[in-house]
CSV table of N, CA and C in Angstrom, one decimal:
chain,number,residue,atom,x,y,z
A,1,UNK,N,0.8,-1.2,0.0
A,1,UNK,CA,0.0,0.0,0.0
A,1,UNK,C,0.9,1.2,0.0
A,2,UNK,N,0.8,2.3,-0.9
A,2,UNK,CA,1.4,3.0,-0.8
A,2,UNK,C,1.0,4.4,0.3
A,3,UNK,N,1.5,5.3,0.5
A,3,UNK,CA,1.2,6.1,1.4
A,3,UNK,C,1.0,7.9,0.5
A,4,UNK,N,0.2,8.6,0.7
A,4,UNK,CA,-0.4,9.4,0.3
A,4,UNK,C,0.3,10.8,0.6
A,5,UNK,N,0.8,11.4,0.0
A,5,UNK,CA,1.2,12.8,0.5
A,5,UNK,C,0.3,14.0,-0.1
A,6,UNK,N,0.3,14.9,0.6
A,6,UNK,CA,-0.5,16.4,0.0
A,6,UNK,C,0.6,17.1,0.8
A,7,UNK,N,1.2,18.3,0.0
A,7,UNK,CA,1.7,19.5,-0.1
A,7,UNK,C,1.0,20.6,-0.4
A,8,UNK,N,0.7,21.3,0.8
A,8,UNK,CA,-0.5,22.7,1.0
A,8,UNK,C,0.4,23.5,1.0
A,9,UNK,N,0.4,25.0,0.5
A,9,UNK,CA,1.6,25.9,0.9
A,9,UNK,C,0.5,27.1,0.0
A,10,UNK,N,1.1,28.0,0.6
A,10,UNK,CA,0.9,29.7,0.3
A,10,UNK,C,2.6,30.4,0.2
A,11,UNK,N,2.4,30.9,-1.3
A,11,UNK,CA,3.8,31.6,-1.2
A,11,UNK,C,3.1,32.9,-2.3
A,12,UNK,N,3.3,34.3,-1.5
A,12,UNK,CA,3.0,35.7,-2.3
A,12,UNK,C,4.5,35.6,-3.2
A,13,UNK,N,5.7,35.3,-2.9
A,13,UNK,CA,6.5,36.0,-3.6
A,13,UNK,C,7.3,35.1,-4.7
A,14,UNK,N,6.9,33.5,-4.3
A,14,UNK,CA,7.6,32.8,-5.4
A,14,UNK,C,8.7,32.0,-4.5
A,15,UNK,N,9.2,32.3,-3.3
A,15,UNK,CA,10.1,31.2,-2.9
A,15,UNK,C,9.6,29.9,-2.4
A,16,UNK,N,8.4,30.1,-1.3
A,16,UNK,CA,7.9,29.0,-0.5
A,16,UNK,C,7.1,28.0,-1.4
A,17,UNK,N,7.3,28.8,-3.0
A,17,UNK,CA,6.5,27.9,-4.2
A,17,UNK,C,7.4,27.1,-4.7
A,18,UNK,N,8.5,27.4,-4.6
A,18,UNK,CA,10.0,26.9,-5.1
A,18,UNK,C,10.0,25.8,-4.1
A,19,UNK,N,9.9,25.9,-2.6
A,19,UNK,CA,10.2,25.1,-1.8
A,19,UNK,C,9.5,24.4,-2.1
A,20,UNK,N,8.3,24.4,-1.8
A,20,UNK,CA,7.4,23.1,-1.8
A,20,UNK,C,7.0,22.6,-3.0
A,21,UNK,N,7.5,22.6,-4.1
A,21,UNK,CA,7.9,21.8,-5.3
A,21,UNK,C,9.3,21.3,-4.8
A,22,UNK,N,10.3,21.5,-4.1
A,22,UNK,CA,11.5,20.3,-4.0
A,22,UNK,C,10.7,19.5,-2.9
A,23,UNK,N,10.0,20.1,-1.7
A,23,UNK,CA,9.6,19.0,-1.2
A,23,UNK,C,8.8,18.0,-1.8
A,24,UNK,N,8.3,18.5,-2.4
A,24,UNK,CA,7.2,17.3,-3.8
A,24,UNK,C,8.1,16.6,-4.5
A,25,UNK,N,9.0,17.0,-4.8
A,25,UNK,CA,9.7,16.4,-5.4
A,25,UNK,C,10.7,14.9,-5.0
A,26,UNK,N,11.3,15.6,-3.6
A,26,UNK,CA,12.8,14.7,-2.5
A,26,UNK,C,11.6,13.7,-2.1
A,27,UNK,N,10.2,14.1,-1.5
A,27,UNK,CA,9.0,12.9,-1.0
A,27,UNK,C,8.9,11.7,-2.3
A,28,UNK,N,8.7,12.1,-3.5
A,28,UNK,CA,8.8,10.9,-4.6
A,28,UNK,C,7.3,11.0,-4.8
A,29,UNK,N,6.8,9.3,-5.2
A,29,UNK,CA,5.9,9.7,-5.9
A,29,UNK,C,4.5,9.8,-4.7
A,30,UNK,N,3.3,9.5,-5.5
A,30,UNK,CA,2.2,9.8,-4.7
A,30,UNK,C,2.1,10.9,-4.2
A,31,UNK,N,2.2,11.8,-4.6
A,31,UNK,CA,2.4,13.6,-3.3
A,31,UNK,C,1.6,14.4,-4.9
A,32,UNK,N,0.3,15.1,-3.9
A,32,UNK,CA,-0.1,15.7,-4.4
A,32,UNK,C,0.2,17.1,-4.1
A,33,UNK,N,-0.1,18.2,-4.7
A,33,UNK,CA,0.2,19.6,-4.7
A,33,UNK,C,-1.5,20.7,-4.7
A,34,UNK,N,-1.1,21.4,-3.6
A,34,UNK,CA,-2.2,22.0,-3.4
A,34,UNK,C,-1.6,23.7,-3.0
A,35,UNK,N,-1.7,24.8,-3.6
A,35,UNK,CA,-1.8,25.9,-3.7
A,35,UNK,C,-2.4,26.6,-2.8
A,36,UNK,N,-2.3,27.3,-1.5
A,36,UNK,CA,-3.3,28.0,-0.7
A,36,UNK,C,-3.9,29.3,-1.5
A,37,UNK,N,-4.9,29.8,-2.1
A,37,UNK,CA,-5.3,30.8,-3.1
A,37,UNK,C,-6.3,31.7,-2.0
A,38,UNK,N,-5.7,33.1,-1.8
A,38,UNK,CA,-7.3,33.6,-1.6
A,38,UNK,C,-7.9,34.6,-2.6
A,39,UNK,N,-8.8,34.6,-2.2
A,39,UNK,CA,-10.2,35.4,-3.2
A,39,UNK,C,-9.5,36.8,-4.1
A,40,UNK,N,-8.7,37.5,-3.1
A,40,UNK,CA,-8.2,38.7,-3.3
A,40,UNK,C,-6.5,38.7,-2.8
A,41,UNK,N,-6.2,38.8,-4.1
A,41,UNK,CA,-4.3,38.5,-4.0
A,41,UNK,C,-3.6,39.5,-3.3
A,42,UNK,N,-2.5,39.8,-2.7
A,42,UNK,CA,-2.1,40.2,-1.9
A,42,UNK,C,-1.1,41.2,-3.2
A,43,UNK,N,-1.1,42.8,-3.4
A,43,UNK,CA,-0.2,43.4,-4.9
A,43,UNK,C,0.0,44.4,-4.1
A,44,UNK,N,1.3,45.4,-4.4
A,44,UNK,CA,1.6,46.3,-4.7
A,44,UNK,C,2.1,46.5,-2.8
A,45,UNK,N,2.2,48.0,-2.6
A,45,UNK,CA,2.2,48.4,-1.0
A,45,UNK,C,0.9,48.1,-0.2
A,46,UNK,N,0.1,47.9,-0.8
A,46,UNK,CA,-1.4,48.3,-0.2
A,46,UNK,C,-1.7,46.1,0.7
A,47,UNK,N,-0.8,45.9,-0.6
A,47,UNK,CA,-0.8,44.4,-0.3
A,47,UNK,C,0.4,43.8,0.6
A,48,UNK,N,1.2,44.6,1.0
A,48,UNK,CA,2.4,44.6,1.6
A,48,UNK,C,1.9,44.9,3.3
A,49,UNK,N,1.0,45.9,3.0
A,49,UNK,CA,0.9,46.7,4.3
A,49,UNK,C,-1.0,45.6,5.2
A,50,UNK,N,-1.2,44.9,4.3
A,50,UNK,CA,-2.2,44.1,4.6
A,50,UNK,C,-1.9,43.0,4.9
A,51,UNK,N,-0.2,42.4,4.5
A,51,UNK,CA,0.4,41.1,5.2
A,51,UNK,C,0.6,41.4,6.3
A,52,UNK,N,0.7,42.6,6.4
A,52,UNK,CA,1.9,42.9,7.9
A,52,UNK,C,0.9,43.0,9.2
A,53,UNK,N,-0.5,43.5,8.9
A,53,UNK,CA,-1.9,43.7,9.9
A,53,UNK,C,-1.9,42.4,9.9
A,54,UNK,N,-2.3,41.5,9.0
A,54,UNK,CA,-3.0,40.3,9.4
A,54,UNK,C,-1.9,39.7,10.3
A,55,UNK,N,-1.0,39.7,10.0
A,55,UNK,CA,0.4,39.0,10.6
A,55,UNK,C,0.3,39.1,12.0
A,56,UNK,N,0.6,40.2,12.3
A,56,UNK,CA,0.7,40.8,13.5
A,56,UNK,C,-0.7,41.0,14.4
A,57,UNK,N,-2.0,41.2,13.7
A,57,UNK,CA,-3.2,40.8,14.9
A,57,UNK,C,-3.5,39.3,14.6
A,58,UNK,N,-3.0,38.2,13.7
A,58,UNK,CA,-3.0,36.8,13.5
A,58,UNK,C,-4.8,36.1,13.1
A,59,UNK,N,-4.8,37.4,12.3
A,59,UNK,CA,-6.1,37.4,11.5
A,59,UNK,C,-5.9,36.1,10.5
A,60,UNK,N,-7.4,35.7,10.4
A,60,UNK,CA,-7.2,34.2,9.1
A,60,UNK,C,-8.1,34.9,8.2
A,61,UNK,N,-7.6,35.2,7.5
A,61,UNK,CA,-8.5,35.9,5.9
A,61,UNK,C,-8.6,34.4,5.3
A,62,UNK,N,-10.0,34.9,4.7
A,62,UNK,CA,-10.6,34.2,3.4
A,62,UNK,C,-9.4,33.5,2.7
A,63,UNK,N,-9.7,32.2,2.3
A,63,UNK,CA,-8.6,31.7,1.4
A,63,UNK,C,-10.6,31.1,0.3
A,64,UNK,N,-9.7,30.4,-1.0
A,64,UNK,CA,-10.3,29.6,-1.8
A,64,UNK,C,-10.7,28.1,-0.8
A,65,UNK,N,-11.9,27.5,-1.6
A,65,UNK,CA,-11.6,26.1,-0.5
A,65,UNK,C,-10.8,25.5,-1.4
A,66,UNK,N,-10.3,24.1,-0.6
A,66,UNK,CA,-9.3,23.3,-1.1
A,66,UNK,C,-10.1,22.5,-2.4
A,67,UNK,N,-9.2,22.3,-2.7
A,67,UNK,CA,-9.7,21.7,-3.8
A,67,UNK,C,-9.3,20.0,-3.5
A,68,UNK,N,-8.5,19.6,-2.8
A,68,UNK,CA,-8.4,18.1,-2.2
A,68,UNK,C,-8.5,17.9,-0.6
A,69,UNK,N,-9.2,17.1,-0.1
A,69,UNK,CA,-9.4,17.3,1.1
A,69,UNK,C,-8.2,16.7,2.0
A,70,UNK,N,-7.9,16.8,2.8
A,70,UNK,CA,-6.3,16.8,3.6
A,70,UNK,C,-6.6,15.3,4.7
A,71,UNK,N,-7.9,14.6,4.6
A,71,UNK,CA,-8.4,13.6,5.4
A,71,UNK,C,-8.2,12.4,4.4
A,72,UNK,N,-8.0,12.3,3.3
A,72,UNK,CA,-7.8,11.0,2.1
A,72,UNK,C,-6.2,11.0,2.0
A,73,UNK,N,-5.8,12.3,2.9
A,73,UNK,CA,-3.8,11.7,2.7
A,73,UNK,C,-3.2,10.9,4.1
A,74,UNK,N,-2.6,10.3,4.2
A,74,UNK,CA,-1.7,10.1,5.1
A,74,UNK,C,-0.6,10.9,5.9
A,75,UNK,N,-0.3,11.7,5.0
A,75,UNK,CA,0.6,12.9,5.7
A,75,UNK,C,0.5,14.4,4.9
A,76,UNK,N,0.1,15.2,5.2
A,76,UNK,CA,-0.2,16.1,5.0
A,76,UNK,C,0.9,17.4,4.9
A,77,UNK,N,1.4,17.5,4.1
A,77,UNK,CA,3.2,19.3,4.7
A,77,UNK,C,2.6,20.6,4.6
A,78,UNK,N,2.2,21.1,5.1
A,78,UNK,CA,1.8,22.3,5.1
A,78,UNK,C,3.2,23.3,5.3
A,79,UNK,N,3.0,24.2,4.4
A,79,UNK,CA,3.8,25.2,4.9
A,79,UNK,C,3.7,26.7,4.4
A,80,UNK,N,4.2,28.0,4.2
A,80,UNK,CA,3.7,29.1,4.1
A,80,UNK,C,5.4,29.8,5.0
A,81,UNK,N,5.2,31.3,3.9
A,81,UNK,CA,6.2,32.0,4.8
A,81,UNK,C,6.1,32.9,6.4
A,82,UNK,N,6.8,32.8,6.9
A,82,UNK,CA,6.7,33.7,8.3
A,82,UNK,C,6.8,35.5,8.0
A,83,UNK,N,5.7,36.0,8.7
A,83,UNK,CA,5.8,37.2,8.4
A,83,UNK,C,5.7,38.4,9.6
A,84,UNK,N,6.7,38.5,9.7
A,84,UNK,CA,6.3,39.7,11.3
A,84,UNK,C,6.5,38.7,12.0
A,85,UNK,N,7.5,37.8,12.2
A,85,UNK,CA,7.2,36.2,13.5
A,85,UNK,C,6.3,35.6,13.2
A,86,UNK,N,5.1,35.3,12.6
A,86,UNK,CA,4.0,34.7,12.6
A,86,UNK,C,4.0,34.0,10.7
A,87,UNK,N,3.5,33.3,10.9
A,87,UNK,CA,3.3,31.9,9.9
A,87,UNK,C,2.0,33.1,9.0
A,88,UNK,N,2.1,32.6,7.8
A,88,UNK,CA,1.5,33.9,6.9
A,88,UNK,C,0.0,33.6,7.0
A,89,UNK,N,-1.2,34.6,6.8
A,89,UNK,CA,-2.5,34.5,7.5
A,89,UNK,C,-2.8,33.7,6.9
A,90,UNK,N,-2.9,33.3,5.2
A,90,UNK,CA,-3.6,32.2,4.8
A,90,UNK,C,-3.5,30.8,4.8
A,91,UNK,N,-2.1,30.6,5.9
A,91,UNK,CA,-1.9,29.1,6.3
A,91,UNK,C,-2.3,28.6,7.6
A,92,UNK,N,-2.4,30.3,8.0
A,92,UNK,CA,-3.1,30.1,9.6
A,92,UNK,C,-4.9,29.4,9.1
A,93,UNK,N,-5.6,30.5,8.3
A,93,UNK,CA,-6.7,29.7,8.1
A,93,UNK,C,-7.0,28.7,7.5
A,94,UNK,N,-6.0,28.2,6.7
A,94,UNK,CA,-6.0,26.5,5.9
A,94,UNK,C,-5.6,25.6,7.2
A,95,UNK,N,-4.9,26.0,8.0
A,95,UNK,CA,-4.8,25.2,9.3
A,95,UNK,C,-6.3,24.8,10.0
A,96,UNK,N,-6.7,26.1,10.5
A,96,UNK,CA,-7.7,25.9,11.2
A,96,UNK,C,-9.0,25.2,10.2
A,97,UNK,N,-8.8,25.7,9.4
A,97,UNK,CA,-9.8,24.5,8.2
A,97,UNK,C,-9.8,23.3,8.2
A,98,UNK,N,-8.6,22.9,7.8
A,98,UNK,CA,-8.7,21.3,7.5
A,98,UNK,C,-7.2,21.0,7.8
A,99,UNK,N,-6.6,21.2,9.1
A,99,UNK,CA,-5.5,21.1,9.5
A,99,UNK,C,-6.0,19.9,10.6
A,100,UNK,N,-7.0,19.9,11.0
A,100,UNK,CA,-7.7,18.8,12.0
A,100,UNK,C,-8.3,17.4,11.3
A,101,UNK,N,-7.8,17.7,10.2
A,101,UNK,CA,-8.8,16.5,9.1
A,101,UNK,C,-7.3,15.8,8.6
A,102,UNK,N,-6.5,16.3,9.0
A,102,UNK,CA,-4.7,15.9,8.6
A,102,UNK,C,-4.7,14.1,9.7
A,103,UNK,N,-4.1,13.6,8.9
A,103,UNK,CA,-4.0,12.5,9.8
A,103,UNK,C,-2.5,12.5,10.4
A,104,UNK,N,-1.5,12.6,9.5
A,104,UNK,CA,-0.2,13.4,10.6
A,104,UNK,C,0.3,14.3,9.9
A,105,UNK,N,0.8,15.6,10.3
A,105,UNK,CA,1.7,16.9,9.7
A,105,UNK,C,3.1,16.7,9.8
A,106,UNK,N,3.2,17.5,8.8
A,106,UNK,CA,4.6,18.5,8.9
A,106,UNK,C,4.5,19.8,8.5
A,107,UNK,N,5.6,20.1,9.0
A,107,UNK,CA,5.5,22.0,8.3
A,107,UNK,C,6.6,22.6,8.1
A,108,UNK,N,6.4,23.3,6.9
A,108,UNK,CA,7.7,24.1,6.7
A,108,UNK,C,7.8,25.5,6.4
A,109,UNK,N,8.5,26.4,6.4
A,109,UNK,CA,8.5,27.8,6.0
A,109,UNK,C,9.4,28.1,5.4
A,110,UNK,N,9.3,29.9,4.7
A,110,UNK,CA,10.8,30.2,4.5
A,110,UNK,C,10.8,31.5,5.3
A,111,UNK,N,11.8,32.5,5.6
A,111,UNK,CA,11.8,33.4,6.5
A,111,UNK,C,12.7,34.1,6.1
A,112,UNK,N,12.7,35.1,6.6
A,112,UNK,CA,13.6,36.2,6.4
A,112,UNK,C,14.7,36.2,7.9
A,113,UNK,N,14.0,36.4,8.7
A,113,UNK,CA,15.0,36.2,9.6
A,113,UNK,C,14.5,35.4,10.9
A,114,UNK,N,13.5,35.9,11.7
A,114,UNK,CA,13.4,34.5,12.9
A,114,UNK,C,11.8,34.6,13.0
A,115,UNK,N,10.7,33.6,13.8
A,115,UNK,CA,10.0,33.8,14.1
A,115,UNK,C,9.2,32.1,13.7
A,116,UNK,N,10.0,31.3,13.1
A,116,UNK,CA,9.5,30.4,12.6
A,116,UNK,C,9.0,29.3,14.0
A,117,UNK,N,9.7,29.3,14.7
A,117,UNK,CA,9.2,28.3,15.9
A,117,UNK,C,8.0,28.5,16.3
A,118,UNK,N,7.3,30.1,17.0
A,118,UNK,CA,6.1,30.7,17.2
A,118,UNK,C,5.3,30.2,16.2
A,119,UNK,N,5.6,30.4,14.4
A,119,UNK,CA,4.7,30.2,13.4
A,119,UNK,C,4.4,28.5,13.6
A,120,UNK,N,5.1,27.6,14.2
A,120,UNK,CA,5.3,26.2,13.9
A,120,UNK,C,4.1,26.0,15.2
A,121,UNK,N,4.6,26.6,16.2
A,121,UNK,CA,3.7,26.6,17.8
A,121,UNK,C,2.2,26.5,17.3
A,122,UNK,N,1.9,28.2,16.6
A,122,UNK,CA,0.9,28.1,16.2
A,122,UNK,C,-0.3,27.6,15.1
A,123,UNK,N,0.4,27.1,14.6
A,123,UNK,CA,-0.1,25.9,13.8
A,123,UNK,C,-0.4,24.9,14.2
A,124,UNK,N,0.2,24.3,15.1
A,124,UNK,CA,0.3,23.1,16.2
A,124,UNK,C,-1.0,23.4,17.0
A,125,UNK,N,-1.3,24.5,17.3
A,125,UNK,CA,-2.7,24.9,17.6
A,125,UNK,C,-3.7,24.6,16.9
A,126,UNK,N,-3.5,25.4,16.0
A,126,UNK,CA,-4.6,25.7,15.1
A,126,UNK,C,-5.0,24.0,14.1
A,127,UNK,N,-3.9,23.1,14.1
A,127,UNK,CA,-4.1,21.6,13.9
A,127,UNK,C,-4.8,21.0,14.7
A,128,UNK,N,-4.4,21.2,15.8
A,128,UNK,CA,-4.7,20.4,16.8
A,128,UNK,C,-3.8,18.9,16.7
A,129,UNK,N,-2.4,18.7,16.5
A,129,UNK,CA,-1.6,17.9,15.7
A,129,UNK,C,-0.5,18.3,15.8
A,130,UNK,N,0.6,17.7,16.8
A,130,UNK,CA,1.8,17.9,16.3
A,130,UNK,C,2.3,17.8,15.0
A,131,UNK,N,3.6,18.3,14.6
A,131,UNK,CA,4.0,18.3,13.4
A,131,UNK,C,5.0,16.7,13.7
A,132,UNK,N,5.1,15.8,12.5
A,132,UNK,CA,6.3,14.8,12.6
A,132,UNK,C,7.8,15.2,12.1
A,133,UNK,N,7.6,16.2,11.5
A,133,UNK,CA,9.0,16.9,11.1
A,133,UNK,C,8.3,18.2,10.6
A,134,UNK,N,9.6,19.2,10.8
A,134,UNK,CA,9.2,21.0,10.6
A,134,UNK,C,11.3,21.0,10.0
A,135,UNK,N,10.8,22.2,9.1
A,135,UNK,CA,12.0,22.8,8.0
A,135,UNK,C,11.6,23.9,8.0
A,136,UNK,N,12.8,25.0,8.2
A,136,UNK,CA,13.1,26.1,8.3
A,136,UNK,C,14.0,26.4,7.5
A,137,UNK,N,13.5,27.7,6.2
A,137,UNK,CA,14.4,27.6,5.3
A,137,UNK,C,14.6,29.5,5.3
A,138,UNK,N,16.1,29.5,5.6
A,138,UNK,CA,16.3,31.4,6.1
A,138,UNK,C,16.4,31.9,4.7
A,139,UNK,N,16.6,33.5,4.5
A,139,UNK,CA,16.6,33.9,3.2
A,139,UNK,C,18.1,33.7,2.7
A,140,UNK,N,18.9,33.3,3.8
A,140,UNK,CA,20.5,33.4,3.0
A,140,UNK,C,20.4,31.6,3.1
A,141,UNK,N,19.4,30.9,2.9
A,141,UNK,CA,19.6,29.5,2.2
A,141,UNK,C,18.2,28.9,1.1
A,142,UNK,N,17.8,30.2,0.6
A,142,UNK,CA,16.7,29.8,-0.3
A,142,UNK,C,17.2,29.1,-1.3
A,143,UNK,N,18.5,29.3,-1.8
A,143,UNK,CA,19.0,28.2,-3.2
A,143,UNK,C,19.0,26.4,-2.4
A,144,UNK,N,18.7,25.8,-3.9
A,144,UNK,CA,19.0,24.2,-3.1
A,144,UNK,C,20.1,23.8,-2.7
A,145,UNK,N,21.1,24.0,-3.4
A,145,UNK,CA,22.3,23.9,-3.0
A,145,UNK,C,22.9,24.6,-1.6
A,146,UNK,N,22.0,25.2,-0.9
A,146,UNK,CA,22.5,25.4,0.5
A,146,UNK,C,21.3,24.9,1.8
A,147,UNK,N,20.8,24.7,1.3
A,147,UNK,CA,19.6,23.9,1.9
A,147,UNK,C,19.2,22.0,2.0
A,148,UNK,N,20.0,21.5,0.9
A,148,UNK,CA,20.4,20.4,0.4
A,148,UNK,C,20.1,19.3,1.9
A,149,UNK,N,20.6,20.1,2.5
A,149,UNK,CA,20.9,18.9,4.1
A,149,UNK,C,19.2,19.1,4.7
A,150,UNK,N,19.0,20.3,5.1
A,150,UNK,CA,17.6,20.2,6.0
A,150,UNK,C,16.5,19.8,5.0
A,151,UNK,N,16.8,19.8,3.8
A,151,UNK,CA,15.5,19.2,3.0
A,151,UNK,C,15.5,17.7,3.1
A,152,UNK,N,16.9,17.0,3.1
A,152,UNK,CA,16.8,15.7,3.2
A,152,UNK,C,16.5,14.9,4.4
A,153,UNK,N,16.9,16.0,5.9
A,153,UNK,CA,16.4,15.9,7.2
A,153,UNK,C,15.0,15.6,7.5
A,154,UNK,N,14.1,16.5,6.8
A,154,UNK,CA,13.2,17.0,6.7
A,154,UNK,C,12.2,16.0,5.9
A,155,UNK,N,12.5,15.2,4.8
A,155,UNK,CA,12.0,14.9,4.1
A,155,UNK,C,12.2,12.9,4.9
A,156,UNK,N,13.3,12.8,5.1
A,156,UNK,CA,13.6,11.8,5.8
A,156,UNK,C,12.5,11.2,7.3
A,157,UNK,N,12.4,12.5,8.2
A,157,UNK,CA,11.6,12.2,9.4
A,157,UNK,C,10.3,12.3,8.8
A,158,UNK,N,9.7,13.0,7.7
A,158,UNK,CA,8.3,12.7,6.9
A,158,UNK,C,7.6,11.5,6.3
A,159,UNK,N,9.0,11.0,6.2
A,159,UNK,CA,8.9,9.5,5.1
A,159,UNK,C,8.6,8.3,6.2
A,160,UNK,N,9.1,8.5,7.6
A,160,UNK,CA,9.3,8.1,8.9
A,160,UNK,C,7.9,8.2,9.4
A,161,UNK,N,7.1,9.2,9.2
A,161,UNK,CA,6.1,9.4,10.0
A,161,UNK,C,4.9,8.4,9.5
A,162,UNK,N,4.9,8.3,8.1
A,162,UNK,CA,3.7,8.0,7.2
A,162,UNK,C,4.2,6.2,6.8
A,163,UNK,N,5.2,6.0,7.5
A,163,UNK,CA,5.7,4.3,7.5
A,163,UNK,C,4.9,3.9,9.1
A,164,UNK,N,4.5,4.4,9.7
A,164,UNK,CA,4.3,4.2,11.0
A,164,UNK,C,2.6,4.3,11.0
């Protein structure tokens, strides 16, 4: 029997999209890919200055619904970038969605500089579900080639979780 992956992620700028296509990728087969989308895109300053509210009062804006339900996978990776310390709003509300319908998690981010532990905490909340492995990817290791090791860490304790 093989084992089921879904890869959920929100990325406004294009890295955390990058990441979670290598994680799709280092997991192998079976891993489906799921885009967190909301109604109204995040553009310009106006959209800059609307990450940084939601971030910081840890508002869950509107997202699209999923399009695959997160209860037909076996392991579920959620991840999204940290913004202001806090895990970005529209992974907070895909969490609290269907982060409880996950049968086991992981999670990953990319960051700029710190806050990812809090972002990981609170998801762990909002799951109601530990994570079986978490990756933290800083902006001075966005290339693969410097990241190489924690994706394989990463992807290794994942593979671990969903054998069990």
């Amino acid at each position: 029997m093989s084992n089921r992956t879904l890869v959920a992620y929100f990325s406004m700028t294009g890295n955390t999209q990058r990441l979670a296509q290598e994680v799709r990728a280092a997991l192998g087969a079976d891993v489906d890919v799921e885009e967190i989308r909301e109604p109204h895109p995040r553009h310009g300053p106006s959209g800059m200055m609307r990450s940084l509210f939601d971030a910081v009062t840890r508002r869950r804006p509107p997202i699209e619904p999923a399009r695959r339900d997160p209860a037909d996978y076996d392991l579920v990776v959620l991840g999204g970038p940290v913004w202001a310390g806090r895990m970005a709003p529209p992974v907070r509300t895909y969490a609290r969605r269907y982060g409880r319908n996950a049968r086991k998690l992981a999670f990953f981010c990319t960051e700029e500089s710190t806050g990812a532990d809090k972002a990981f905490a609170d998801l762990e909340k909002l799951c109601e579900r530990s994570p079986k492995a978490t990756m933290i990817v800083d902006s001075e290791h966005l290339e693969p080639d410097s990241h190489r090791a924690y994706l394989a860490h990463f992807v290794a304790h994942a593979k671990r979780a969903t054998a069990h």
